[in-house]
Short mmCIF file of C-alpha atoms in Angstrom, two decimals:
data_model
loop_
_atom_site.label_atom_id
_atom_site.label_comp_id
_atom_site.label_asym_id
_atom_site.label_seq_id
_atom_site.Cartn_x
_atom_site.Cartn_y
_atom_site.Cartn_z
CA MET A 1 5.80 -8.27 36.74
CA LYS A 2 2.71 -6.40 37.73
CA SER A 3 1.29 -2.88 36.71
CA THR A 4 -1.85 -0.68 36.25
CA ILE A 5 -3.04 0.59 32.92
CA PRO A 6 -3.31 4.30 33.23
CA ASN A 7 -4.29 6.11 29.98
CA SER A 8 -3.98 2.67 28.07
CA LEU A 9 -0.10 2.60 28.52
CA VAL A 10 2.12 0.14 30.62
CA ARG A 11 5.78 0.77 30.76
CA CYS A 12 7.81 -2.07 31.43
CA MET A 13 11.33 -1.55 32.85
CA ASP A 14 12.45 -5.14 33.31
CA LEU A 15 13.41 -6.08 29.76
CA LYS A 16 15.28 -9.25 30.91
CA ILE A 17 11.95 -10.66 32.06
CA VAL A 18 10.14 -9.51 28.91
CA SER A 19 12.57 -10.85 26.57
CA ILE A 20 12.78 -14.20 28.13
CA LEU A 21 8.91 -14.49 28.11
CA LEU A 22 8.07 -13.05 24.57
CA LEU A 23 7.19 -16.35 23.29
CA GLY A 24 5.39 -17.68 26.27
CA PHE A 25 2.59 -16.65 28.65
CA TRP A 26 3.00 -13.71 31.05
CA THR A 27 1.20 -11.29 33.20
CA ILE A 28 0.19 -7.64 33.35
CA GLY A 29 -1.31 -6.93 36.76
CA PRO A 30 -3.81 -9.63 37.71
CA VAL A 31 -4.68 -10.09 34.05
CA PRO A 32 -2.99 -13.12 31.84
CA ILE A 33 -1.64 -11.94 28.38
CA ASP A 34 -0.92 -14.28 25.57
CA ALA A 35 1.87 -12.67 23.78
CA SER A 36 3.02 -13.45 20.22
CA ALA A 37 6.46 -13.24 18.68
CA GLN A 38 8.70 -10.71 17.01
CA ALA A 39 7.90 -9.89 13.47
CA GLY A 40 9.67 -12.09 11.07
CA ALA A 41 9.68 -14.95 13.59
CA PHE A 42 8.89 -18.41 12.55
CA ASP A 43 5.25 -19.30 13.57
CA ASP A 44 5.28 -22.88 14.58
CA SER A 45 1.36 -23.18 14.61
CA PHE A 46 1.39 -23.47 10.97
CA LEU A 47 1.00 -27.17 10.33
CA GLY A 48 2.51 -27.59 7.05
CA GLY A 49 3.51 -31.03 7.81
CA VAL A 50 6.00 -32.35 5.15
CA GLY A 51 5.20 -29.38 2.94
CA ALA A 52 5.70 -29.34 -0.62
CA ASP A 53 8.22 -31.54 -2.39
CA GLU A 54 9.36 -29.05 -4.96
CA ASP A 55 9.09 -25.21 -5.51
CA VAL A 56 6.13 -23.29 -4.25
CA ASP A 57 5.78 -20.43 -6.77
CA HIS A 58 2.52 -18.67 -5.82
CA ILE A 59 0.28 -18.21 -2.84
CA PHE A 60 -3.25 -16.91 -3.34
CA LEU A 61 -5.15 -15.89 -0.20
CA LEU A 62 -8.87 -17.02 -0.08
CA PRO A 63 -11.61 -15.82 2.35
CA ASN A 64 -11.20 -17.02 5.99
CA ASP A 65 -7.46 -16.90 5.31
CA ARG A 66 -7.44 -20.16 3.43
CA LEU A 67 -4.77 -20.70 0.88
CA LEU A 68 -4.54 -21.68 -2.64
CA ILE A 69 -1.09 -22.77 -3.40
CA GLY A 70 0.64 -23.12 -6.82
CA GLY A 71 4.05 -24.45 -7.89
CA SER A 72 6.11 -27.01 -9.47
CA PHE A 73 5.45 -29.68 -6.71
CA THR A 74 3.79 -33.00 -7.21
CA THR A 75 3.05 -33.84 -3.50
CA TYR A 76 1.97 -31.66 -0.61
CA ASN A 77 2.04 -33.16 3.02
CA GLY A 78 2.83 -36.49 1.08
CA ILE A 79 -0.31 -36.55 -0.95
CA ASN A 80 -0.25 -36.31 -4.63
CA LYS A 81 -1.29 -32.68 -5.64
CA ASN A 82 0.31 -31.74 -8.94
CA GLY A 83 1.03 -28.23 -9.03
CA LEU A 84 -2.06 -26.93 -7.03
CA VAL A 85 -3.54 -27.41 -3.39
CA ARG A 86 -6.00 -25.62 -1.32
CA THR A 87 -5.53 -25.58 2.65
CA ASP A 88 -7.31 -24.09 5.58
CA GLU A 89 -5.67 -21.03 7.27
CA ASN A 90 -3.14 -23.17 9.21
CA GLY A 91 -1.85 -25.10 6.23
CA VAL A 92 -3.93 -28.25 6.42
CA ILE A 93 -5.21 -29.77 3.13
CA ASP A 94 -8.76 -29.17 2.24
CA ASN A 95 -9.77 -32.55 0.82
CA SER A 96 -13.12 -30.84 -0.56
CA PHE A 97 -10.92 -29.29 -3.30
CA SER A 98 -10.20 -32.00 -5.85
CA ILE A 99 -8.00 -31.38 -8.87
CA GLY A 100 -7.69 -35.13 -10.01
CA SER A 101 -4.36 -35.39 -12.03
CA GLY A 102 -3.90 -31.60 -11.73
CA LEU A 103 -1.46 -29.66 -13.96
CA LEU A 104 0.89 -31.48 -16.06
CA ARG A 105 3.46 -30.78 -18.93
CA ASP A 106 3.87 -32.93 -21.92
CA ASP A 107 7.73 -32.77 -21.89
CA GLU A 108 10.45 -33.58 -19.01
CA TYR A 109 9.91 -30.35 -17.38
CA LEU A 110 7.84 -29.66 -14.07
CA PRO A 111 4.75 -27.52 -14.44
CA GLY A 112 4.56 -24.13 -12.79
CA VAL A 113 1.82 -21.91 -11.39
CA PHE A 114 2.77 -18.09 -11.55
CA THR A 115 -0.49 -16.35 -11.11
CA ILE A 116 -3.94 -17.11 -9.73
CA LYS A 117 -7.01 -14.78 -9.76
CA ASN A 118 -10.68 -14.85 -8.73
CA SER A 119 -12.88 -15.44 -11.75
CA GLY A 120 -15.75 -13.57 -10.31
CA LEU A 121 -17.74 -16.54 -11.38
CA GLY A 122 -17.31 -18.61 -8.31
CA GLY A 123 -13.88 -20.19 -9.24
CA TYR A 124 -10.31 -19.16 -10.30
CA TYR A 125 -8.11 -18.59 -13.20
CA ILE A 126 -4.84 -20.23 -13.01
CA GLY A 127 -1.84 -19.17 -15.12
CA GLY A 128 1.51 -20.57 -15.69
CA ARG A 129 3.69 -23.17 -17.47
CA PHE A 130 1.58 -26.42 -18.15
CA ASP A 131 -0.33 -28.39 -20.87
CA THR A 132 -3.04 -30.18 -19.14
CA TYR A 133 -5.30 -29.89 -16.14
CA ASN A 134 -6.74 -32.96 -15.07
CA GLY A 135 -6.26 -34.61 -18.48
CA PHE A 136 -7.77 -31.84 -20.34
CA PRO A 137 -5.61 -29.79 -22.71
CA ARG A 138 -5.32 -26.14 -21.21
CA ASP A 139 -2.02 -24.62 -22.36
CA GLY A 140 -0.88 -22.02 -19.77
CA ILE A 141 -4.33 -20.86 -18.67
CA VAL A 142 -7.40 -22.71 -17.26
CA ARG A 143 -10.52 -21.73 -15.18
CA ILE A 144 -11.65 -24.14 -12.30
CA HIS A 145 -14.55 -24.22 -10.14
CA ASN A 146 -14.48 -23.30 -6.46
CA ASP A 147 -14.28 -27.12 -5.77
CA GLY A 148 -11.30 -27.52 -8.04
CA THR A 149 -13.08 -29.03 -10.96
CA LEU A 150 -12.41 -27.90 -14.62
CA ASP A 151 -14.84 -25.22 -15.75
CA PRO A 152 -15.39 -26.34 -19.45
CA ALA A 153 -17.25 -23.03 -20.19
CA PHE A 154 -13.76 -21.49 -20.31
CA ASP A 155 -12.11 -22.93 -23.56
CA PRO A 156 -8.90 -21.35 -24.44
CA GLY A 157 -8.40 -23.59 -27.61
CA ILE A 158 -4.76 -24.28 -28.05
CA GLY A 159 -3.89 -21.52 -25.30
CA VAL A 160 -0.67 -19.58 -25.51
CA THR A 161 2.34 -20.12 -27.59
CA GLY A 162 5.18 -21.22 -25.34
CA ASN A 163 2.61 -21.60 -22.52
CA ASN A 164 4.19 -19.00 -20.08
CA VAL A 165 1.53 -17.16 -18.64
CA LEU A 166 2.98 -14.87 -15.90
CA ALA A 167 0.31 -12.30 -15.07
CA LEU A 168 -3.63 -12.20 -15.01
CA ALA A 169 -6.05 -9.41 -14.15
CA VAL A 170 -9.84 -9.47 -14.58
CA GLN A 171 -11.55 -6.43 -16.03
CA MET A 172 -15.29 -5.50 -16.30
CA GLY A 173 -17.48 -8.10 -18.01
CA ASN A 174 -15.44 -10.93 -16.80
CA ARG A 175 -12.76 -10.32 -19.43
CA VAL A 176 -9.42 -11.24 -18.51
CA LEU A 177 -5.91 -9.68 -19.36
CA VAL A 178 -3.41 -12.47 -20.00
CA GLY A 179 0.32 -11.64 -19.81
CA GLY A 180 3.49 -13.56 -20.13
CA SER A 181 6.12 -14.55 -22.57
CA PHE A 182 4.04 -15.74 -25.64
CA GLY A 183 3.36 -14.66 -29.30
CA ALA A 184 0.14 -16.11 -29.87
CA TYR A 185 -3.11 -17.05 -28.01
CA ASP A 186 -5.18 -19.81 -29.59
CA GLY A 187 -3.17 -19.29 -32.98
CA GLN A 188 -3.84 -15.62 -33.43
CA THR A 189 -1.06 -13.11 -32.81
CA ALA A 190 -0.74 -11.83 -29.30
CA ARG A 191 2.77 -10.48 -28.28
CA GLY A 192 3.02 -10.79 -24.43
CA LEU A 193 -0.39 -9.49 -23.65
CA CYS A 194 -4.18 -10.13 -24.77
CA ARG A 195 -7.58 -9.97 -23.36
CA VAL A 196 -9.94 -12.94 -23.58
CA MET A 197 -13.59 -13.31 -23.22
CA SER A 198 -15.45 -15.20 -20.29
CA ASP A 199 -15.77 -18.27 -22.54
CA GLY A 200 -11.84 -18.27 -23.21
CA SER A 201 -11.97 -16.82 -26.81
CA LEU A 202 -9.68 -13.94 -27.78
CA ASP A 203 -11.32 -10.52 -27.22
CA PRO A 204 -11.39 -9.00 -30.88
CA THR A 205 -11.85 -5.34 -29.70
CA TYR A 206 -8.79 -5.50 -27.50
CA VAL A 207 -5.50 -5.39 -29.86
CA SER A 208 -2.07 -5.79 -28.00
CA LEU A 209 0.56 -3.77 -29.89
CA PHE A 210 3.85 -4.67 -28.24
CA HIS A 211 6.74 -5.70 -30.06
CA SER A 212 7.50 -9.25 -31.02
CA SER A 213 9.83 -10.04 -28.16
CA ALA A 214 7.77 -8.40 -25.28
CA VAL A 215 7.30 -10.09 -22.05
CA VAL A 216 4.49 -8.84 -19.66
CA ASP A 217 5.46 -9.98 -15.93
CA GLY A 218 2.83 -7.86 -13.93
CA ILE A 219 -0.69 -6.39 -14.43
CA HIS A 220 -2.66 -4.05 -12.16
CA VAL A 221 -6.18 -2.88 -13.08
CA ASP A 222 -7.37 0.10 -11.16
CA ALA A 223 -11.18 0.92 -10.24
CA ASN A 224 -11.57 2.87 -13.50
CA ASN A 225 -10.73 -0.26 -15.57
CA TYR A 226 -7.18 1.25 -16.61
CA ALA A 227 -4.38 -1.39 -16.75
CA TYR A 228 -0.93 -0.77 -15.46
CA VAL A 229 1.41 -3.16 -17.19
CA GLY A 230 4.96 -4.01 -16.44
CA GLY A 231 7.51 -6.25 -18.09
CA ASP A 232 10.49 -6.30 -20.48
CA PHE A 233 9.59 -4.24 -23.44
CA GLY A 234 10.67 -1.00 -25.18
CA SER A 235 7.83 -0.04 -27.28
CA PHE A 236 4.08 0.17 -27.79
CA ASP A 237 2.17 0.55 -31.06
CA GLY A 238 5.59 2.09 -32.32
CA GLU A 239 5.93 4.54 -29.33
CA PRO A 240 8.61 4.39 -26.83
CA ALA A 241 7.26 2.43 -23.67
CA HIS A 242 10.16 1.38 -21.15
CA LYS A 243 8.99 -1.44 -19.05
CA ILE A 244 5.80 -0.04 -17.99
CA VAL A 245 2.57 1.36 -19.54
CA LYS A 246 -0.75 2.45 -18.54
CA LEU A 247 -3.44 1.30 -20.88
CA LEU A 248 -7.00 2.66 -21.56
CA PRO A 249 -9.83 0.11 -21.04
CA ASN A 250 -9.86 -0.55 -24.81
CA GLY A 251 -6.10 -1.35 -24.79
CA GLY A 252 -4.50 1.96 -26.15
CA LEU A 253 -1.88 3.92 -24.60
CA ASP A 254 -3.02 6.38 -21.77
CA PRO A 255 -1.63 9.80 -23.16
CA ASN A 256 -1.42 11.10 -19.54
CA PHE A 257 0.87 8.58 -18.42
CA GLN A 258 4.81 8.82 -18.55
CA ASN A 259 5.17 5.77 -20.94
CA ALA A 260 8.18 6.94 -22.84
CA SER A 261 11.01 7.43 -20.39
CA THR A 262 10.68 5.17 -17.26
CA CYS A 263 12.75 1.99 -16.40
CA ASN A 264 16.02 0.66 -17.65
CA ALA A 265 15.08 -2.99 -16.94
CA TRP A 266 12.03 -4.96 -16.39
CA VAL A 267 9.06 -4.43 -14.03
CA ASP A 268 7.60 -7.46 -12.31
CA LYS A 269 5.10 -6.10 -9.83
CA ILE A 270 2.80 -3.17 -9.76
CA LEU A 271 1.18 -2.84 -6.26
CA PRO A 272 -1.17 -0.12 -4.75
CA SER A 273 0.91 1.45 -2.01
CA GLY A 274 -2.45 2.27 -0.19
CA ASP A 275 -2.20 6.15 -0.47
CA GLY A 276 -3.24 6.44 -4.16
CA ASN A 277 0.49 5.63 -5.39
CA PHE A 278 1.97 2.47 -6.61
CA TYR A 279 5.23 0.47 -5.66
CA LEU A 280 7.22 -1.00 -8.69
CA VAL A 281 9.40 -3.98 -8.02
CA GLY A 282 11.88 -5.25 -10.74
CA ASN A 283 15.29 -5.64 -11.88
CA PHE A 284 15.74 -2.05 -12.83
CA THR A 285 18.37 0.41 -11.30
CA GLU A 286 17.05 3.68 -12.64
CA TYR A 287 13.51 5.25 -13.34
CA ASP A 288 13.35 8.14 -15.56
CA GLY A 289 17.00 8.74 -15.16
CA PHE A 290 17.06 8.64 -11.40
CA GLU A 291 18.63 5.95 -9.16
CA ALA A 292 16.00 3.45 -8.17
CA ASN A 293 17.38 0.06 -7.35
CA LYS A 294 14.87 -2.59 -8.04
CA VAL A 295 12.22 -0.83 -6.09
CA ALA A 296 10.43 2.57 -6.67
CA LYS A 297 7.24 4.41 -5.96
CA ILE A 298 5.28 6.39 -8.35
CA ASN A 299 2.19 8.15 -8.78
CA SER A 300 -0.91 7.34 -10.95
CA GLN A 301 0.56 9.38 -13.95
CA GLY A 302 3.91 7.56 -13.92
CA SER A 303 6.20 10.30 -12.14
CA LEU A 304 8.69 9.04 -9.58
CA ILE A 305 8.25 9.96 -5.86
CA HIS A 306 11.80 11.16 -4.91
CA ALA A 307 10.91 10.71 -1.15
CA TYR A 308 10.87 7.04 -1.36
CA ASP A 309 14.55 5.93 -1.41
CA VAL A 310 15.67 2.30 -1.13
CA GLY A 311 19.27 3.24 -1.27
CA SER A 312 21.37 0.56 -2.83
CA GLY A 313 18.29 -1.73 -2.63
CA PRO A 314 18.72 -5.68 -2.91
CA ASP A 315 21.80 -7.55 -4.11
CA TYR A 316 19.81 -9.95 -6.09
CA PHE A 317 16.52 -10.54 -7.44
CA ILE A 318 13.15 -9.86 -5.90
CA GLU A 319 10.59 -12.47 -6.60
CA ASP A 320 7.24 -11.19 -4.93
CA ALA A 321 6.09 -8.44 -2.76
CA VAL A 322 2.98 -7.50 -0.57
CA VAL A 323 1.82 -4.42 0.84
CA GLN A 324 0.51 -4.18 4.45
CA THR A 325 -2.36 -2.04 5.54
CA ASP A 326 0.16 0.61 6.81
CA GLY A 327 1.84 1.09 3.53
CA LYS A 328 4.89 -0.88 4.54
CA ILE A 329 6.09 -3.48 1.87
CA ILE A 330 7.31 -7.00 2.23
CA LEU A 331 9.80 -8.35 -0.25
CA VAL A 332 10.85 -11.69 -0.92
CA GLY A 333 13.28 -13.25 -3.37
CA SER A 334 16.90 -14.47 -3.89
CA PHE A 335 18.67 -11.43 -2.20
CA THR A 336 20.65 -11.76 0.87
CA THR A 337 21.37 -7.94 1.67
CA PHE A 338 19.20 -4.90 1.28
CA ASN A 339 20.87 -1.30 1.27
CA GLY A 340 23.89 -3.27 2.65
CA GLN A 341 22.06 -4.62 5.66
CA PRO A 342 21.47 -8.32 6.15
CA ALA A 343 18.36 -9.50 4.56
CA PRO A 344 18.25 -13.23 4.18
CA HIS A 345 15.63 -13.55 1.28
CA ILE A 346 13.04 -11.48 3.04
CA VAL A 347 12.88 -7.92 4.20
CA ARG A 348 10.13 -5.19 5.38
CA LEU A 349 10.54 -1.78 4.17
CA MET A 350 9.23 1.46 5.86
CA GLN A 351 6.99 3.86 4.08
CA ASP A 352 9.95 5.78 3.03
CA GLY A 353 11.96 2.83 1.71
CA SER A 354 14.31 2.30 4.50
CA VAL A 355 14.75 -1.16 6.01
CA ASP A 356 12.11 -1.79 8.81
CA PRO A 357 14.46 -2.41 11.93
CA GLU A 358 11.57 -4.07 13.68
CA PHE A 359 11.27 -6.81 11.24
CA MET A 360 13.92 -9.56 12.20
CA ALA A 361 14.21 -12.58 10.26
CA GLY A 362 17.18 -14.08 11.88
CA SER A 363 19.06 -16.16 9.45
CA GLY A 364 15.86 -16.39 7.30
CA SER A 365 15.45 -18.86 4.87
CA THR A 366 18.15 -21.20 3.30
CA TYR A 367 17.44 -20.32 -0.28
CA THR A 368 14.95 -18.50 -2.48
CA ILE A 369 11.32 -17.45 -1.49
CA HIS A 370 9.33 -17.21 -4.47
CA ALA A 371 5.94 -16.15 -3.04
CA CYS A 372 4.50 -14.25 0.06
CA ALA A 373 1.04 -13.47 1.23
CA LEU A 374 -0.60 -11.73 4.14
CA GLN A 375 -3.28 -13.42 6.34
CA SER A 376 -5.89 -11.06 7.87
CA ASP A 377 -3.94 -10.96 11.28
CA GLY A 378 -1.05 -9.76 9.64
CA LYS A 379 0.78 -13.12 9.73
CA ILE A 380 2.96 -13.64 6.60
CA ILE A 381 2.94 -16.84 4.43
CA ILE A 382 6.12 -17.67 2.37
CA GLY A 383 6.61 -20.29 -0.10
CA GLY A 384 9.57 -21.01 -2.47
CA ASN A 385 12.67 -23.40 -2.62
CA PHE A 386 13.96 -23.67 0.96
CA SER A 387 14.37 -26.36 3.59
CA ASP A 388 14.98 -24.26 6.94
CA TYR A 389 13.85 -20.73 8.19
CA ASN A 390 15.90 -19.40 11.00
CA GLY A 391 16.84 -22.71 12.27
CA HIS A 392 13.50 -24.46 11.84
CA PRO A 393 13.21 -27.49 9.20
CA VAL A 394 10.53 -26.73 6.58
CA ASN A 395 9.90 -27.81 3.18
CA ASN A 396 9.21 -24.81 0.79
CA MET A 397 6.52 -23.41 2.89
CA ALA A 398 6.34 -21.41 6.18
CA ARG A 399 4.28 -18.83 8.21
CA LEU A 400 5.96 -15.80 10.04
CA HIS A 401 4.71 -13.69 12.79
CA ASN A 402 4.26 -9.98 11.95
CA ASP A 403 4.12 -7.09 14.65
CA PHE A 404 4.17 -8.13 18.09
CA THR A 405 0.56 -8.34 19.55
CA ALA A 406 -0.73 -9.07 23.07
CA ASN A 407 -4.07 -10.43 23.78
CA ILE A 408 -6.03 -11.03 27.16
CA ALA A 409 -6.61 -14.56 27.30
CA GLY A 410 -10.39 -15.45 27.24
CA SER A 411 -11.57 -11.68 26.92
CA PRO A 412 -11.57 -10.84 23.37
CA ALA A 413 -12.96 -7.48 24.19
CA TYR A 414 -9.51 -6.56 25.64
CA SER A 415 -7.82 -7.19 22.45
CA PRO A 416 -5.53 -6.22 20.90
CA PHE A 417 -2.55 -4.85 22.51
CA SER A 418 0.65 -3.74 20.87
CA PHE A 419 4.28 -3.85 22.00
CA TYR A 420 6.96 -1.28 21.26
CA PRO A 421 9.65 -0.80 20.51
CA ASN A 422 10.47 -4.20 19.56
CA PRO A 423 13.11 -5.37 20.16
CA ALA A 424 13.77 -2.68 23.11
CA SER A 425 16.98 -2.14 25.00
CA GLN A 426 15.79 -0.10 28.22
CA SER A 427 12.10 0.07 28.28
CA CYS A 428 9.06 -0.99 26.25
CA SER A 429 5.35 -0.05 26.09
CA ILE A 430 2.22 -2.01 25.81
CA VAL A 431 -0.62 -0.07 24.38
CA GLY A 432 -4.38 -1.12 24.50
CA ASN A 433 -7.87 0.40 24.39
CA ARG A 434 -8.58 1.76 27.79
CA SER A 435 -12.27 2.03 27.00
CA ASN A 436 -12.42 -2.04 26.93
CA MET A 437 -10.66 -2.38 30.33
CA PRO A 438 -12.38 -2.70 33.74
#
């Protein structure tokens, strides 16, 4: 198949040839093109090996696309890694990251890692369900150095009662918002939310005023140090606050945010949409009295953006989400359909909330996907509790292709190209930058 490239556009009419060669090496004119696969397709260049022996709960993206992976696993690629492992961009274990005996619990249950954040001090905060880190008492929260060793300068004392930390966010001054399902921090009352100092002690200037049964699942801190907090709660400081609030830097309610009348069930995730607004993900079916099935879009003051409509939404829970640079959102979880269309535990939505038809997962994963992350090239890392992705045997970890790209082999200056529509029925287009072409 040969063509010139006038005005940076190639129109390919022989779709039989294109479809056969999408996963291989093909030619436009005299120039070889290395073509990657359909968005949602399995990426067999990810070298996860035998993977994790138990659930992967959280994936945190590091510089250079390296991965910090947390979960209830005890081994990764056959090597003891209790609850935490760091890999390179392709899933190969980084042996310079040493966790010792790792994360353990004092009872019969497996530990879990539900949130990871940069500490701003050359390491990471880890939050979850655990009692010790490398033999040191650390109930629900720990700070570690970049090499995986314990940072003893952060001492949470007896930690959180119930030791379930579900959300972390770092504010100015290296103070850390800690959210979860707990009633106390280091023996002091803290209902679902508290703020701790950089040494691990409770911040006495920040008072959490949720009711006793409050659970905080998600926290987003904006550039002005305001905190958007989501979870399962109905009041704050005696005022109605249904599942999401916006808090001032000192912890008080933002009076300009619509706190009183919002969701009818819990909010798990609050994600910037890239246009100054926010995606909410949870188990709700209504927002401010309007239908919004587990996914909604709001502005910074809490008003629903009605133009964003997911229809009937997913048939079951969403576990995690990540927003692309173009504003599309990838959702993963235990659902199998979305707005009546097949969505086997993963789906991508357009900017208006409709299902993206160009994201094609095939049969998807065999069971729940708990976590997802985007690498710098757009490829999608997924983790959870599954043994197969679209016919490819895996162990709780996989990497997926994202939008189709084509790069001229050996000539990075000619990259990237994009291919659309994908899939196509009669014709397709390859678009590149004509200024880079001979």
